[in-house]
Amino acid sequence: DAGVIQSPRHEVTEMGQEVTLRCKPISGHDYLFWYRQTMMRGLELLIYFNNNVPIDDSGMPEDRFSAKMPNASFSTLKIQPSEPRDSAVYFCASSVGDEGNQPQHFGDGTRLSIL
Amino acid sequence: DAKTTQPPSMDCAEGRAANLPCNHSTISGNEYVYWYRQIHSQGPQYIIHGLKNNETNEMASLIITEDRKSSTLILPHATLRDTAVYYCIVRSFSGTYKYIFGTGTRLKVLA
């Protein structure tokens, strides 16, 4: 079975440019999560969706960050304008149901470097 | 969510059992214990979870103490491919849906 698919795997761009990260969750999963991982802060939850609706975006660092989920099989995380401190690995995860005993399944991430 | 405490690193000989401890002394009755691992350059991989009883699956076993204040993840026959950072997470049964990842245990399996 296909897992969570993220693209691109690597992105290098210059400061000020717009960056769009993409995620395809596991089919049938109704929760989708965006995380960011850095050496300093570890793994942090940025935002999550339930049935394509954003539920909690309290982890989104600034207004430069936005996320959308236009349908059940696709989500984007956009940074505009990008800054060097946004460099990190961004993970997408999905799960089924809203019970605490449902594990999240992660993609392999997008490694973002802002020069 | 309760905080967890794990040793920063451990070594294990290939073929032997790897026992990774986790303390979660402030865990509540409705909070699950989850284990994930992260191999370099990959996303966190779900291993196992439990509430009160010990659990076993094809990857590992999870032993939870009777008072639920600590747990141990057991990889019965560690291989070189099990070298990774292992995260123990305590997660609420309802309400906030956040995993709070700590710094984990860096397990190195030695040939």
Short mmCIF file of C-alpha atoms in Angstrom, two decimals:
data_model
loop_
_atom_site.label_atom_id
_atom_site.label_comp_id
_atom_site.label_asym_id
_atom_site.label_seq_id
_atom_site.Cartn_x
_atom_site.Cartn_y
_atom_site.Cartn_z
CA ASP A 1 0.00 0.00 0.00
CA ALA A 2 1.19 3.49 -0.80
CA GLY A 3 2.16 5.54 2.19
CA VAL A 4 2.10 9.29 2.58
CA ILE A 5 3.73 10.87 -0.46
CA GLN A 6 5.51 14.19 -0.28
CA SER A 7 7.08 16.27 -3.01
CA PRO A 8 9.60 17.53 -3.69
CA ARG A 9 12.07 15.56 -1.57
CA HIS A 10 14.56 18.39 -1.68
CA GLU A 11 14.10 22.08 -2.39
CA VAL A 12 16.78 24.74 -2.53
CA THR A 13 15.72 28.28 -3.22
CA GLU A 14 16.74 31.83 -2.54
CA MET A 15 15.41 34.01 0.20
CA GLY A 16 12.24 35.84 -0.76
CA GLN A 17 10.99 33.18 -3.14
CA GLU A 18 7.70 31.37 -2.72
CA VAL A 19 7.95 27.73 -1.71
CA THR A 20 5.18 25.16 -2.08
CA LEU A 21 5.37 21.75 -0.46
CA ARG A 22 2.93 19.02 -1.43
CA CYS A 23 1.44 16.04 0.33
CA LYS A 24 -0.79 13.14 -0.66
CA PRO A 25 -2.17 11.36 2.40
CA ILE A 26 -2.96 7.66 2.64
CA SER A 27 -6.27 6.91 0.93
CA GLY A 28 -9.12 6.80 3.41
CA HIS A 29 -7.34 8.83 6.06
CA ASP A 30 -9.37 11.82 7.21
CA TYR A 31 -6.71 13.60 9.29
CA LEU A 32 -3.67 15.29 7.82
CA PHE A 33 -0.80 16.91 9.72
CA TRP A 34 2.12 19.14 8.79
CA TYR A 35 5.26 19.05 10.95
CA ARG A 36 8.62 20.81 10.83
CA GLN A 37 11.86 19.31 12.13
CA THR A 38 14.99 21.26 13.01
CA MET A 39 18.03 20.44 15.10
CA MET A 40 17.19 23.16 17.57
CA ARG A 41 13.47 22.53 18.07
CA GLY A 42 12.99 18.91 17.06
CA LEU A 43 9.65 17.90 15.53
CA GLU A 44 6.88 20.49 15.81
CA LEU A 45 3.28 20.31 14.68
CA LEU A 46 2.40 23.23 12.43
CA ILE A 47 -1.24 22.57 11.48
CA TYR A 48 -3.69 19.75 11.07
CA PHE A 49 -6.84 19.12 9.04
CA ASN A 50 -9.89 16.95 9.55
CA ASN A 51 -11.96 16.18 6.46
CA ASN A 52 -10.08 18.91 4.57
CA VAL A 53 -10.91 21.57 7.19
CA PRO A 54 -8.10 23.18 9.22
CA ILE A 55 -8.66 22.41 12.89
CA ASP A 56 -5.61 23.79 14.69
CA ASP A 57 -3.06 26.10 13.11
CA SER A 58 -1.56 27.36 16.35
CA GLY A 59 1.82 25.92 15.41
CA MET A 60 2.15 27.92 12.21
CA PRO A 61 5.06 30.23 12.95
CA GLU A 62 4.07 33.32 10.98
CA ASP A 63 1.65 34.69 8.44
CA ARG A 64 4.20 33.82 5.80
CA PHE A 65 3.10 30.22 6.25
CA SER A 66 -0.20 28.96 4.86
CA ALA A 67 -1.69 25.52 4.30
CA LYS A 68 -4.60 24.28 2.25
CA MET A 69 -6.35 21.01 1.65
CA PRO A 70 -8.57 21.39 -1.42
CA ASN A 71 -9.59 17.73 -1.40
CA ALA A 72 -9.09 14.53 0.54
CA SER A 73 -6.05 13.46 -1.44
CA PHE A 74 -3.97 16.62 -1.58
CA SER A 75 -2.56 19.30 0.69
CA THR A 76 -0.05 22.10 0.28
CA LEU A 77 2.12 24.07 2.67
CA LYS A 78 3.23 27.39 1.27
CA ILE A 79 5.86 29.82 2.51
CA GLN A 80 5.83 33.29 1.01
CA PRO A 81 8.24 35.00 1.23
CA SER A 82 10.76 32.40 2.38
CA GLU A 83 13.59 33.20 4.81
CA PRO A 84 16.80 31.31 5.69
CA ARG A 85 15.37 30.42 9.12
CA ASP A 86 12.66 28.42 7.39
CA SER A 87 15.27 25.86 6.40
CA ALA A 88 14.17 22.55 7.88
CA VAL A 89 12.68 19.18 7.02
CA TYR A 90 8.92 19.37 6.61
CA PHE A 91 6.87 16.25 7.19
CA CYS A 92 3.31 15.42 6.34
CA ALA A 93 1.41 12.71 8.22
CA SER A 94 -2.06 11.24 8.03
CA SER A 95 -4.32 9.11 10.20
CA VAL A 96 -7.79 7.65 10.25
CA GLY A 97 -10.31 8.65 12.89
CA ASP A 98 -9.95 10.95 15.86
CA GLU A 99 -9.32 8.48 18.63
CA GLY A 100 -6.08 8.66 20.57
CA ASN A 101 -5.30 5.09 19.63
CA GLN A 102 -4.96 5.79 15.91
CA PRO A 103 -1.32 6.20 14.85
CA GLN A 104 -0.16 8.85 12.47
CA HIS A 105 1.80 7.72 9.43
CA PHE A 106 4.52 10.01 8.14
CA GLY A 107 5.91 10.72 4.72
CA ASP A 108 9.64 10.93 4.08
CA GLY A 109 9.63 14.70 4.20
CA THR A 110 10.82 17.64 2.14
CA ARG A 111 14.27 18.96 2.98
CA LEU A 112 14.05 22.71 2.45
CA SER A 113 17.08 24.97 2.20
CA ILE A 114 16.62 28.72 1.89
CA LEU A 115 19.79 30.51 0.83
CA ASP B 1 0.24 15.66 27.32
CA ALA B 2 2.65 14.01 29.72
CA LYS B 3 6.34 14.49 29.24
CA THR B 4 8.63 11.56 28.63
CA THR B 5 12.23 10.93 29.60
CA GLN B 6 14.53 8.69 27.60
CA PRO B 7 18.27 8.00 27.70
CA PRO B 8 20.02 9.95 24.93
CA SER B 9 21.83 6.96 23.48
CA MET B 10 22.23 3.19 23.70
CA ASP B 11 24.26 0.51 21.98
CA CYS B 12 23.13 -3.03 21.27
CA ALA B 13 24.89 -6.00 19.69
CA GLU B 14 23.40 -7.31 16.50
CA GLY B 15 21.12 -10.29 17.15
CA ARG B 16 20.56 -9.38 20.77
CA ALA B 17 17.42 -7.85 22.24
CA ALA B 18 17.35 -4.07 22.45
CA ASN B 19 15.47 -2.76 25.48
CA LEU B 20 14.66 0.94 25.29
CA PRO B 21 13.26 2.50 28.47
CA CYS B 22 10.94 5.46 28.83
CA ASN B 23 9.71 7.27 31.92
CA HIS B 24 6.33 9.00 31.86
CA SER B 25 5.60 9.50 35.54
CA THR B 26 2.84 12.09 35.00
CA ILE B 27 0.82 10.03 32.56
CA SER B 28 -2.96 10.17 32.92
CA GLY B 29 -5.32 7.23 32.80
CA ASN B 30 -6.57 8.03 29.32
CA GLU B 31 -3.18 8.62 27.71
CA TYR B 32 -1.60 6.17 25.32
CA VAL B 33 2.10 5.39 25.04
CA TYR B 34 3.38 5.48 21.46
CA TRP B 35 6.74 4.53 20.03
CA TYR B 36 8.15 5.79 16.76
CA ARG B 37 11.59 5.60 15.24
CA GLN B 38 13.36 7.78 12.74
CA ILE B 39 16.06 6.44 10.51
CA HIS B 40 18.31 9.06 9.01
CA SER B 41 16.71 11.01 6.17
CA GLN B 42 13.35 9.31 6.61
CA GLY B 43 10.09 10.25 8.29
CA PRO B 44 9.16 8.93 11.73
CA GLN B 45 7.98 5.34 11.48
CA TYR B 46 5.21 4.06 13.74
CA ILE B 47 6.26 1.02 15.79
CA ILE B 48 3.68 0.24 18.45
CA HIS B 49 1.37 1.77 21.04
CA GLY B 50 -0.48 0.73 24.19
CA LEU B 51 -2.68 1.93 27.01
CA LYS B 52 -2.39 -0.48 29.92
CA ASN B 53 -1.60 -3.95 28.66
CA ASN B 54 1.59 -5.17 27.11
CA GLU B 55 1.48 -5.23 23.32
CA THR B 56 3.35 -7.14 20.64
CA ASN B 57 3.44 -6.84 16.89
CA GLU B 58 5.74 -7.93 14.10
CA MET B 59 8.22 -5.18 14.89
CA ALA B 60 8.46 -5.03 18.65
CA SER B 61 6.98 -5.57 22.09
CA LEU B 62 5.83 -2.87 24.48
CA ILE B 63 5.96 -3.52 28.20
CA ILE B 64 4.06 -1.02 30.39
CA THR B 65 4.51 -1.12 34.15
CA GLU B 66 1.45 -1.68 36.30
CA ASP B 67 1.48 1.92 37.56
CA ARG B 68 1.94 3.08 33.94
CA LYS B 69 4.74 5.44 34.92
CA SER B 70 7.26 3.78 32.66
CA SER B 71 7.50 1.49 29.67
CA THR B 72 10.07 -0.47 27.69
CA LEU B 73 10.22 -1.03 23.96
CA ILE B 74 11.81 -4.37 23.10
CA LEU B 75 13.29 -5.18 19.71
CA PRO B 76 13.76 -8.93 20.15
CA HIS B 77 16.59 -9.50 17.65
CA ALA B 78 18.18 -6.21 16.71
CA THR B 79 19.70 -5.82 13.25
CA LEU B 80 21.91 -3.11 11.79
CA ARG B 81 18.80 -1.68 10.10
CA ASP B 82 17.31 -0.96 13.53
CA THR B 83 19.89 1.77 14.09
CA ALA B 84 17.73 4.88 14.51
CA VAL B 85 16.41 7.47 16.95
CA TYR B 86 13.53 6.02 18.97
CA TYR B 87 10.84 8.33 20.33
CA CYS B 88 8.51 7.55 23.21
CA ILE B 89 5.38 9.73 23.15
CA VAL B 90 2.46 9.99 25.50
CA ARG B 91 -0.73 11.03 23.82
CA SER B 92 -4.12 12.00 25.14
CA PHE B 93 -7.12 9.87 24.32
CA SER B 94 -9.13 12.91 23.30
CA GLY B 95 -8.88 16.63 23.01
CA THR B 96 -5.59 17.96 21.72
CA TYR B 97 -4.27 15.78 19.00
CA LYS B 98 -0.64 16.64 19.29
CA TYR B 99 2.29 14.32 19.46
CA ILE B 100 5.02 15.97 21.49
CA PHE B 101 8.26 14.47 20.30
CA GLY B 102 11.14 14.66 22.77
CA THR B 103 14.78 14.14 21.93
CA GLY B 104 14.49 10.35 21.83
CA THR B 105 17.09 7.61 22.25
CA ARG B 106 19.71 7.16 19.59
CA LEU B 107 20.10 3.38 19.27
CA LYS B 108 23.20 2.07 17.57
CA VAL B 109 23.24 -1.61 16.66
CA LEU B 110 26.79 -2.92 16.51
CA ALA B 111 27.97 -5.71 14.22
#
